[in-house]
Coordinates of C-alpha atoms in Angstrom, one line a residue:
M1 CA 218.8 -98.7 140.7
T2 CA 221.6 -96.0 140.0
N3 CA 221.3 -93.6 137.0
N4 CA 223.4 -95.2 134.9
D5 CA 221.9 -98.6 134.8
R6 CA 218.8 -97.0 133.7
D7 CA 220.6 -94.9 130.6
R8 CA 222.2 -98.9 129.9
K9 CA 219.2 -100.0 130.0
K10 CA 217.6 -97.9 127.5
T11 CA 220.6 -98.3 125.5
N12 CA 220.3 -101.6 125.1
R13 CA 216.8 -102.0 123.8
P14 CA 216.3 -103.3 120.9
G15 CA 213.9 -100.5 118.9
N16 CA 216.9 -98.0 120.0
H17 CA 219.2 -99.5 117.1
K18 CA 218.5 -100.0 113.0
T19 CA 220.6 -103.0 111.9
S20 CA 220.3 -103.1 107.8
D21 CA 220.0 -107.0 106.5
P22 CA 222.5 -107.7 103.9
A23 CA 220.5 -109.9 102.2
V24 CA 216.8 -107.8 102.5
T25 CA 219.3 -105.2 101.1
A26 CA 220.8 -107.2 98.0
A27 CA 216.8 -108.7 97.4
L28 CA 215.7 -104.9 97.4
V29 CA 217.9 -104.1 95.2
S30 CA 217.3 -107.0 92.8
R31 CA 214.2 -106.0 92.5
R32 CA 214.1 -102.6 91.7
G33 CA 216.8 -103.6 88.9
A34 CA 214.4 -106.5 87.2
I35 CA 211.3 -103.7 87.4
L36 CA 213.3 -101.0 85.8
A37 CA 214.7 -103.7 82.8
A38 CA 211.2 -104.7 82.2
V39 CA 209.9 -100.9 81.6
I40 CA 213.0 -100.2 79.8
T41 CA 212.6 -103.2 77.8
A42 CA 208.8 -102.4 77.4
M43 CA 209.5 -98.9 76.2
V44 CA 211.7 -100.0 73.7
G45 CA 209.7 -102.5 72.2
L46 CA 206.8 -99.8 72.0
I47 CA 209.4 -97.4 70.1
G48 CA 210.5 -100.0 67.5
A49 CA 207.0 -101.2 67.0
V50 CA 206.2 -97.3 66.4
L51 CA 209.0 -96.5 64.1
V52 CA 208.4 -99.7 62.0
A53 CA 204.8 -98.8 61.6
L54 CA 206.2 -95.4 60.1
I55 CA 208.1 -96.7 57.8
N56 CA 205.8 -99.5 56.6
T57 CA 202.9 -96.2 55.7
S58 CA 205.8 -94.1 54.6
A59 CA 206.7 -96.8 51.9
Q60 CA 203.6 -97.4 50.8
P61 CA 201.3 -95.0 48.7
A62 CA 197.5 -94.1 49.6
K63 CA 195.3 -95.9 48.4
G64 CA 193.0 -93.4 46.4
A65 CA 196.1 -92.3 44.7
D66 CA 197.4 -96.2 43.9
D67 CA 193.2 -96.2 42.5
R68 CA 193.8 -93.2 40.6
G69 CA 196.9 -94.2 38.7
T70 CA 195.7 -97.5 37.7
H71 CA 192.0 -95.7 36.6
S72 CA 194.6 -93.0 34.6
R73 CA 196.8 -96.1 33.1
S74 CA 194.0 -98.1 32.0
S75 CA 192.0 -95.1 30.7
S76 CA 195.8 -94.0 28.3
Q77 CA 195.9 -97.8 27.4
S78 CA 192.3 -98.2 26.3
A79 CA 192.7 -95.1 24.5
A80 CA 195.9 -96.0 23.0
G81 CA 195.2 -99.6 22.0
T82 CA 191.2 -99.6 20.8
P83 CA 190.1 -97.0 17.9
Q84 CA 186.9 -95.7 18.9
Q85 CA 184.1 -96.9 16.3
E86 CA 181.7 -94.7 14.9
D87 CA 178.3 -94.9 14.8
K88 CA 177.5 -95.1 11.7
P89 CA 173.3 -95.4 10.1
A90 CA 172.4 -98.4 9.4
Q91 CA 172.4 -98.5 5.2
T92 CA 168.7 -100.2 4.1
I93 CA 168.7 -102.6 1.4
P94 CA 167.8 -101.6 -2.1
E95 CA 164.7 -103.5 -3.1
Q96 CA 164.6 -105.0 -6.9
V97 CA 162.6 -105.4 -10.1
K98 CA 163.0 -107.2 -13.2
L99 CA 161.8 -105.6 -16.2
E100 CA 160.9 -108.3 -19.4
A101 CA 160.8 -106.0 -22.7
D102 CA 157.7 -104.0 -23.1
T103 CA 157.0 -104.1 -19.6
A104 CA 156.3 -101.1 -16.8
V105 CA 156.2 -100.8 -13.4
D106 CA 154.9 -98.6 -10.6
L107 CA 157.5 -98.0 -7.9
D108 CA 155.2 -96.8 -5.3
V109 CA 153.4 -99.5 -4.7
P110 CA 155.0 -102.0 -2.3
G111 CA 156.6 -105.2 -3.8
A112 CA 156.0 -103.8 -7.5
T113 CA 155.3 -106.1 -9.8
P114 CA 155.8 -104.4 -13.8
V115 CA 152.7 -105.5 -16.0
S116 CA 152.5 -104.9 -19.8
A117 CA 152.4 -101.7 -21.1
P118 CA 152.8 -99.1 -24.6
G119 CA 154.6 -97.4 -22.5
P120 CA 155.5 -95.3 -18.8
N121 CA 151.5 -94.2 -18.5
G122 CA 148.9 -93.0 -15.7
D123 CA 150.7 -94.3 -11.8
L124 CA 153.8 -96.7 -14.0
D125 CA 156.9 -95.1 -13.4
L126 CA 159.3 -96.6 -15.3
H127 CA 159.2 -98.5 -18.9
F128 CA 161.6 -100.8 -20.6
D129 CA 160.5 -101.6 -24.1
G130 CA 163.9 -104.2 -25.0
S131 CA 166.5 -101.4 -25.4
N132 CA 165.5 -98.1 -23.7
L133 CA 164.1 -97.0 -20.3
A134 CA 161.7 -94.5 -20.4
S135 CA 160.0 -92.6 -17.1
N136 CA 156.7 -90.9 -16.7
R137 CA 156.5 -87.2 -16.7
S138 CA 160.4 -86.9 -17.3
G139 CA 161.1 -88.9 -13.7
L140 CA 164.7 -89.1 -14.8
F141 CA 167.7 -87.2 -13.6
Y142 CA 171.6 -88.2 -14.2
Y143 CA 173.4 -89.1 -11.2
H144 CA 177.2 -89.8 -10.7
G145 CA 177.2 -89.8 -7.4
T146 CA 177.2 -93.1 -4.6
E147 CA 174.4 -95.2 -3.2
Q148 CA 175.0 -93.5 0.0
E149 CA 175.0 -90.3 -1.1
A150 CA 172.2 -90.4 -2.9
T151 CA 169.8 -89.9 0.3
T152 CA 170.8 -86.5 -0.1
Q153 CA 171.7 -85.5 -3.4
C154 CA 169.3 -87.0 -5.3
P155 CA 166.5 -84.9 -3.6
K156 CA 168.4 -82.0 -4.4
I157 CA 169.1 -82.8 -8.3
V158 CA 165.1 -83.6 -8.3
S159 CA 163.6 -80.2 -6.6
E160 CA 166.5 -78.0 -9.2
G161 CA 165.3 -79.4 -11.8
K162 CA 168.3 -80.2 -13.3
G163 CA 170.1 -82.9 -15.0
T164 CA 166.9 -84.4 -16.4
V165 CA 166.6 -87.2 -19.0
P166 CA 164.8 -85.8 -21.7
G167 CA 163.7 -89.1 -23.2
P168 CA 164.4 -93.1 -23.5
E169 CA 167.7 -93.5 -21.9
V170 CA 169.8 -96.0 -23.1
I171 CA 171.4 -97.9 -20.3
F172 CA 173.9 -100.1 -19.3
T173 CA 175.1 -101.8 -16.1
G174 CA 175.9 -99.9 -13.3
G175 CA 174.5 -97.0 -14.7
Q176 CA 172.8 -94.6 -11.9
H177 CA 169.8 -92.3 -11.9
C178 CA 167.9 -90.2 -9.2
L179 CA 164.2 -90.6 -10.1
R180 CA 160.7 -88.7 -9.5
T181 CA 157.7 -90.8 -9.5
S182 CA 154.0 -90.4 -10.2
K183 CA 153.0 -89.6 -6.6
G184 CA 156.2 -87.5 -6.2
T185 CA 157.9 -90.0 -4.3
V186 CA 162.4 -88.9 -4.8
G187 CA 164.0 -92.1 -5.5
W188 CA 167.7 -93.6 -6.9
L189 CA 167.9 -96.5 -8.9
S190 CA 170.8 -98.2 -10.4
V191 CA 170.9 -101.0 -13.1
N192 CA 171.9 -104.3 -11.8
D193 CA 172.0 -106.5 -15.2
V194 CA 170.6 -105.5 -18.6
K195 CA 170.6 -107.6 -21.7
I196 CA 169.4 -105.5 -25.0
A197 CA 167.1 -107.2 -27.5
T198 CA 164.0 -106.3 -29.2
N199 CA 161.6 -109.0 -27.9
S200 CA 163.6 -111.3 -25.3
G201 CA 165.7 -108.3 -23.3
Y202 CA 165.3 -107.5 -20.4
L203 CA 166.4 -105.0 -17.6
V204 CA 166.8 -105.5 -13.1
L205 CA 167.1 -102.8 -11.3
N206 CA 167.7 -101.7 -7.7
Y207 CA 166.2 -99.3 -6.5
K208 CA 165.3 -97.1 -3.2
L209 CA 162.5 -94.3 -2.4
F210 CA 163.3 -91.9 -0.1
R211 CA 159.6 -91.2 1.6

């Protein structure tokens, strides 16, 4: 075998020549294109989802701010629509006593009960003779305020000793007086009803004692 024959044999070996198969090449290109398209589609979807989330987040107010705004509006509406109620001290109901003609009563005694008497003597504070009201130890004082104001006004009037009723007082329905009982207790009284008659007259008094 000559050298030329050897050279031709080497040249004709299958491993010395690389041939490209068109079908294989097309399949590889198609596979790479599909993978690339899938990656691009996934990236576009991810970017779109992020953008939508950002838009929704920016469009909605923060929860804390919304709660504060709601609370503020509720407080404003409550303040404007509902007037505040002032705390007022409860007013006590006056006690009541009925004096017949020629009877007297000791107001310092709970549930004061009138007794027959010629005048306001000893522990008896008030006496009614059918026409006039008399007090023990000049214990009646003129008063022109209200029942509610008497709580503060009568102690002041009595302590100053001003406006003392000098003697038996002609009374009328609605008339008011401050008073000092035989034991020194300050009070207030108002004429609820009265009938002037020597033998059949009567007097109904509303009164409070400020102990």
